Each structure stands twice: as structure tokens, then as C-alpha cells.
């Protein structure tokens, strides 16, 4: 089952100075042979957060972040998943699943993972609920 890396996992994988780099790298070494994916949302998030001085201890320029993203995409097993799930479809009609603004993107990524027969890989323990059982892997 292909793994859709959420933005935090992608950032941790891409930057050695990230607090979770070792955990992300270990997971990637163990699991990437089954395939891993990015989407427009995760790629944009990677560049945006990587180049934000408020969020990264060592930030970079957008151009450098894009170059790092391109290097990650060249690693074996990568697939790019188009974002072809409308938000309304993504929550499956269950508006209660998006109970806070912080869950909008997360629930959409879960819907994309389900759409492509994959799973969302994340550090975010709040996503391991019954609604996403089998579609979310926590690191």
C-alpha cells in the first residue's frame, strides 16, 4: 500500500536538522519500497514551511526548498498523486469529521489516500481515530 507522506513527515525526511529526521528516515528506509507519494498540497506545504523562518530553526529559500523537494521526488518508489478529490467528497458527507479548522487539510489528505488505495503517514496522533482506521499510519 502506497504511503502518502503528510507535510510534517516530508519535512522531517527532507531536512537533517529536523527533530524527527531520524524517525522519518528509519521509516522511509523500512517502508519506501512499497511506494510513497506526494500531492500538490504536501509539496506546497513542504516549500512554504521549509522557507518560513518562524517555523523552521534553520529556514531556507523557496528555491532551495524546491530543489530539495525535487531531490526527494527522485528517490525510489515516488508517485505524484493529483489532487482530484473535492473537499465535499473528501469528508464523505460527514461534516462532523472536520470539527476544527486544523482538520480541514488532514481530512482531505486522508480522503486522497483512500482514493488512491494508500494510507496517510503522519506524526499527528490526533488522526488515529476510528474514521481513519486503516488509512492512517502513525510514526
PDB file of C-alpha atoms in Angstrom:
ATOM      1  CA  UNK A   1       0.000   0.000   0.000  1.00  0.00           C
ATOM      2  CA  UNK A   2       1.498   3.328  -1.089  1.00  0.00           C
ATOM      3  CA  UNK A   3       2.177   5.837   1.676  1.00  0.00           C
ATOM      4  CA  UNK A   4       1.124   9.459   1.274  1.00  0.00           C
ATOM      5  CA  UNK A   5       3.553  11.460   3.398  1.00  0.00           C
ATOM      6  CA  UNK A   6       1.935  14.363   5.197  1.00  0.00           C
ATOM      7  CA  UNK A   7       3.763  17.691   5.232  1.00  0.00           C
ATOM      8  CA  UNK A   8       5.449  17.106   8.599  1.00  0.00           C
ATOM      9  CA  UNK A   9       6.818  13.713   7.586  1.00  0.00           C
ATOM     10  CA  UNK A  10       8.003  15.108   4.252  1.00  0.00           C
ATOM     11  CA  UNK A  11       9.784  17.994   6.010  1.00  0.00           C
ATOM     12  CA  UNK A  12      11.347  15.661   8.583  1.00  0.00           C
ATOM     13  CA  UNK A  13      12.567  13.406   5.794  1.00  0.00           C
ATOM     14  CA  UNK A  14      13.954  16.289   3.773  1.00  0.00           C
ATOM     15  CA  UNK A  15      15.905  18.199   6.395  1.00  0.00           C
ATOM     16  CA  UNK A  16      18.577  16.601   8.591  1.00  0.00           C
ATOM     17  CA  UNK A  17      18.222  19.321  11.224  1.00  0.00           C
ATOM     18  CA  UNK A  18      14.553  18.454  11.835  1.00  0.00           C
ATOM     19  CA  UNK A  19      13.816  16.965  15.263  1.00  0.00           C
ATOM     20  CA  UNK A  20      12.070  13.946  13.680  1.00  0.00           C
ATOM     21  CA  UNK A  21      14.522  13.380  10.806  1.00  0.00           C
ATOM     22  CA  UNK A  22      15.883  10.134  12.250  1.00  0.00           C
ATOM     23  CA  UNK A  23      12.406   8.680  12.786  1.00  0.00           C
ATOM     24  CA  UNK A  24      11.311   9.702   9.290  1.00  0.00           C
ATOM     25  CA  UNK A  25      14.486   8.305   7.722  1.00  0.00           C
ATOM     26  CA  UNK A  26      14.125   4.978   9.566  1.00  0.00           C
ATOM     27  CA  UNK A  27      10.512   4.676   8.428  1.00  0.00           C
ATOM     28  CA  UNK A  28      11.483   5.576   4.864  1.00  0.00           C
ATOM     29  CA  UNK A  29      14.316   3.028   4.770  1.00  0.00           C
ATOM     30  CA  UNK A  30      11.985   0.324   6.071  1.00  0.00           C
ATOM     31  CA  UNK A  31       8.837   1.178   4.102  1.00  0.00           C
ATOM     32  CA  UNK A  32       9.502   3.182   0.938  1.00  0.00           C
ATOM     33  CA  UNK A  33       9.936   0.085  -1.218  1.00  0.00           C
ATOM     34  CA  UNK A  34       6.139  -0.311  -1.039  1.00  0.00           C
ATOM     35  CA  UNK A  35       5.810   3.113  -2.651  1.00  0.00           C
ATOM     36  CA  UNK A  36       5.354   6.620  -1.339  1.00  0.00           C
ATOM     37  CA  UNK A  37       3.532   9.629  -2.676  1.00  0.00           C
ATOM     38  CA  UNK A  38       3.232  13.378  -2.621  1.00  0.00           C
ATOM     39  CA  UNK A  39       0.356  15.618  -3.691  1.00  0.00           C
ATOM     40  CA  UNK A  40       0.167  19.289  -4.656  1.00  0.00           C
ATOM     41  CA  UNK A  41      -0.863  20.124  -1.081  1.00  0.00           C
ATOM     42  CA  UNK A  42       2.046  18.284   0.551  1.00  0.00           C
ATOM     43  CA  UNK A  43       4.577  19.655  -1.919  1.00  0.00           C
ATOM     44  CA  UNK A  44       3.363  23.243  -1.489  1.00  0.00           C
ATOM     45  CA  UNK A  45       3.366  22.777   2.288  1.00  0.00           C
ATOM     46  CA  UNK A  46       6.934  21.456   2.177  1.00  0.00           C
ATOM     47  CA  UNK A  47       8.189  24.526   0.319  1.00  0.00           C
ATOM     48  CA  UNK A  48       6.120  27.006   2.326  1.00  0.00           C
ATOM     49  CA  UNK A  49       7.120  25.682   5.754  1.00  0.00           C
ATOM     50  CA  UNK A  50      10.747  24.970   4.815  1.00  0.00           C
ATOM     51  CA  UNK A  51      11.201  28.609   3.845  1.00  0.00           C
ATOM     52  CA  UNK A  52       9.369  30.105   6.852  1.00  0.00           C
ATOM     53  CA  UNK A  53      11.787  31.454   9.462  1.00  0.00           C
ATOM     54  CA  UNK A  54       9.099  31.415  12.146  1.00  0.00           C
ATOM     55  CA  UNK A  55       8.526  27.677  11.764  1.00  0.00           C
ATOM     56  CA  UNK A  56      11.966  26.276  10.973  1.00  0.00           C
ATOM     57  CA  UNK A  57      15.032  26.728  13.172  1.00  0.00           C
ATOM     58  CA  UNK A  58      17.091  26.803  10.008  1.00  0.00           C
ATOM     59  CA  UNK A  59      14.913  28.084   7.199  1.00  0.00           C
ATOM     60  CA  UNK A  60      15.885  28.199   3.569  1.00  0.00           C
ATOM     61  CA  UNK A  61      14.757  29.977   0.442  1.00  0.00           C
ATOM     62  CA  UNK A  62      11.801  28.713  -1.573  1.00  0.00           C
ATOM     63  CA  UNK A  63      14.197  27.915  -4.448  1.00  0.00           C
ATOM     64  CA  UNK A  64      16.376  25.743  -2.193  1.00  0.00           C
ATOM     65  CA  UNK A  65      13.304  24.049  -0.735  1.00  0.00           C
ATOM     66  CA  UNK A  66      12.052  23.281  -4.255  1.00  0.00           C
ATOM     67  CA  UNK A  67      15.456  21.795  -5.132  1.00  0.00           C
ATOM     68  CA  UNK A  68      15.309  19.619  -2.004  1.00  0.00           C
ATOM     69  CA  UNK A  69      11.775  18.534  -2.897  1.00  0.00           C
ATOM     70  CA  UNK A  70      12.956  17.594  -6.393  1.00  0.00           C
ATOM     71  CA  UNK A  71      15.751  15.503  -4.838  1.00  0.00           C
ATOM     72  CA  UNK A  72      13.229  13.713  -2.630  1.00  0.00           C
ATOM     73  CA  UNK A  73      10.966  13.043  -5.600  1.00  0.00           C
ATOM     74  CA  UNK A  74      13.858  11.286  -7.364  1.00  0.00           C
ATOM     75  CA  UNK A  75      14.122   8.725  -4.569  1.00  0.00           C
ATOM     76  CA  UNK A  76      12.865   5.239  -5.491  1.00  0.00           C
ATOM     77  CA  UNK A  77       9.189   4.460  -5.174  1.00  0.00           C
ATOM     78  CA  UNK A  78       7.855   8.008  -5.523  1.00  0.00           C
ATOM     79  CA  UNK A  79       4.468   8.687  -7.116  1.00  0.00           C
ATOM     80  CA  UNK A  80       2.733  12.018  -7.589  1.00  0.00           C
ATOM     81  CA  UNK A  81      -0.977  11.912  -6.863  1.00  0.00           C
ATOM     82  CA  UNK A  82      -3.075  14.646  -8.451  1.00  0.00           C
ATOM     83  CA  UNK A  83      -5.487  16.312  -6.089  1.00  0.00           C
ATOM     84  CA  UNK A  84      -8.731  15.202  -7.674  1.00  0.00           C
ATOM     85  CA  UNK A  85     -10.952  14.835  -4.613  1.00  0.00           C
ATOM     86  CA  UNK A  86     -13.289  17.765  -3.930  1.00  0.00           C
ATOM     87  CA  UNK A  87     -13.459  18.758  -0.274  1.00  0.00           C
ATOM     88  CA  UNK A  88     -17.152  17.891  -0.071  1.00  0.00           C
ATOM     89  CA  UNK A  89     -16.456  14.371  -1.340  1.00  0.00           C
ATOM     90  CA  UNK A  90     -13.316  14.106   0.781  1.00  0.00           C
ATOM     91  CA  UNK A  91     -15.184  14.279   4.046  1.00  0.00           C
ATOM     92  CA  UNK A  92     -17.679  11.739   2.762  1.00  0.00           C
ATOM     93  CA  UNK A  93     -20.608  13.898   3.701  1.00  0.00           C
ATOM     94  CA  UNK A  94     -19.540  13.732   7.359  1.00  0.00           C
ATOM     95  CA  UNK A  95     -19.068  17.389   8.189  1.00  0.00           C
ATOM     96  CA  UNK A  96     -18.560  16.450  11.842  1.00  0.00           C
ATOM     97  CA  UNK A  97     -15.265  14.778  10.846  1.00  0.00           C
ATOM     98  CA  UNK A  98     -13.949  18.282  10.192  1.00  0.00           C
ATOM     99  CA  UNK A  99     -14.707  19.659  13.640  1.00  0.00           C
ATOM    100  CA  UNK A 100     -11.958  22.290  13.646  1.00  0.00           C
ATOM    101  CA  UNK A 101     -10.036  24.349  11.099  1.00  0.00           C
ATOM    102  CA  UNK A 102      -6.944  22.290  11.903  1.00  0.00           C
ATOM    103  CA  UNK A 103      -8.561  19.162  10.456  1.00  0.00           C
ATOM    104  CA  UNK A 104      -9.546  20.502   7.029  1.00  0.00           C
ATOM    105  CA  UNK A 105      -6.270  19.632   5.293  1.00  0.00           C
ATOM    106  CA  UNK A 106      -5.733  16.449   7.322  1.00  0.00           C
ATOM    107  CA  UNK A 107      -9.144  15.047   6.404  1.00  0.00           C
ATOM    108  CA  UNK A 108      -8.579  15.968   2.785  1.00  0.00           C
ATOM    109  CA  UNK A 109      -5.245  14.110   2.739  1.00  0.00           C
ATOM    110  CA  UNK A 110      -6.932  11.076   4.316  1.00  0.00           C
ATOM    111  CA  UNK A 111      -9.538  11.193   1.545  1.00  0.00           C
ATOM    112  CA  UNK A 112      -6.788  11.382  -1.095  1.00  0.00           C
ATOM    113  CA  UNK A 113      -5.005   8.406   0.455  1.00  0.00           C
ATOM    114  CA  UNK A 114      -8.251   6.424   0.409  1.00  0.00           C
ATOM    115  CA  UNK A 115      -8.961   7.492  -3.182  1.00  0.00           C
ATOM    116  CA  UNK A 116      -5.622   6.106  -4.359  1.00  0.00           C
ATOM    117  CA  UNK A 117      -5.742   2.967  -2.208  1.00  0.00           C
ATOM    118  CA  UNK A 118      -2.963   4.183   0.063  1.00  0.00           C
ATOM    119  CA  UNK A 119      -2.502   5.387   3.607  1.00  0.00           C
ATOM    120  CA  UNK A 120      -1.528   8.727   5.125  1.00  0.00           C
ATOM    121  CA  UNK A 121       1.734   8.595   7.089  1.00  0.00           C
ATOM    122  CA  UNK A 122       1.899  11.203   9.847  1.00  0.00           C
ATOM    123  CA  UNK A 123       3.334  12.115  13.226  1.00  0.00           C
ATOM    124  CA  UNK A 124      -0.078  13.537  14.226  1.00  0.00           C
ATOM    125  CA  UNK A 125      -1.653  11.190  16.783  1.00  0.00           C
ATOM    126  CA  UNK A 126      -4.965  13.058  16.633  1.00  0.00           C
ATOM    127  CA  UNK A 127      -5.630  11.414  13.258  1.00  0.00           C
ATOM    128  CA  UNK A 128      -5.610   7.840  14.545  1.00  0.00           C
ATOM    129  CA  UNK A 129      -9.327   7.674  15.185  1.00  0.00           C
ATOM    130  CA  UNK A 130     -11.971   5.264  14.007  1.00  0.00           C
ATOM    131  CA  UNK A 131     -12.888   7.402  10.990  1.00  0.00           C
ATOM    132  CA  UNK A 132      -9.452   6.931   9.521  1.00  0.00           C
ATOM    133  CA  UNK A 133      -8.774   3.359  10.664  1.00  0.00           C
ATOM    134  CA  UNK A 134      -6.625   1.576   8.133  1.00  0.00           C
ATOM    135  CA  UNK A 135      -5.911   4.758   6.177  1.00  0.00           C
ATOM    136  CA  UNK A 136      -3.540   6.414   8.674  1.00  0.00           C
ATOM    137  CA  UNK A 137      -0.127   5.179   9.821  1.00  0.00           C
ATOM    138  CA  UNK A 138       1.407   6.930  12.813  1.00  0.00           C
ATOM    139  CA  UNK A 139       5.150   7.306  13.148  1.00  0.00           C
TER     140      UNK A 139
END
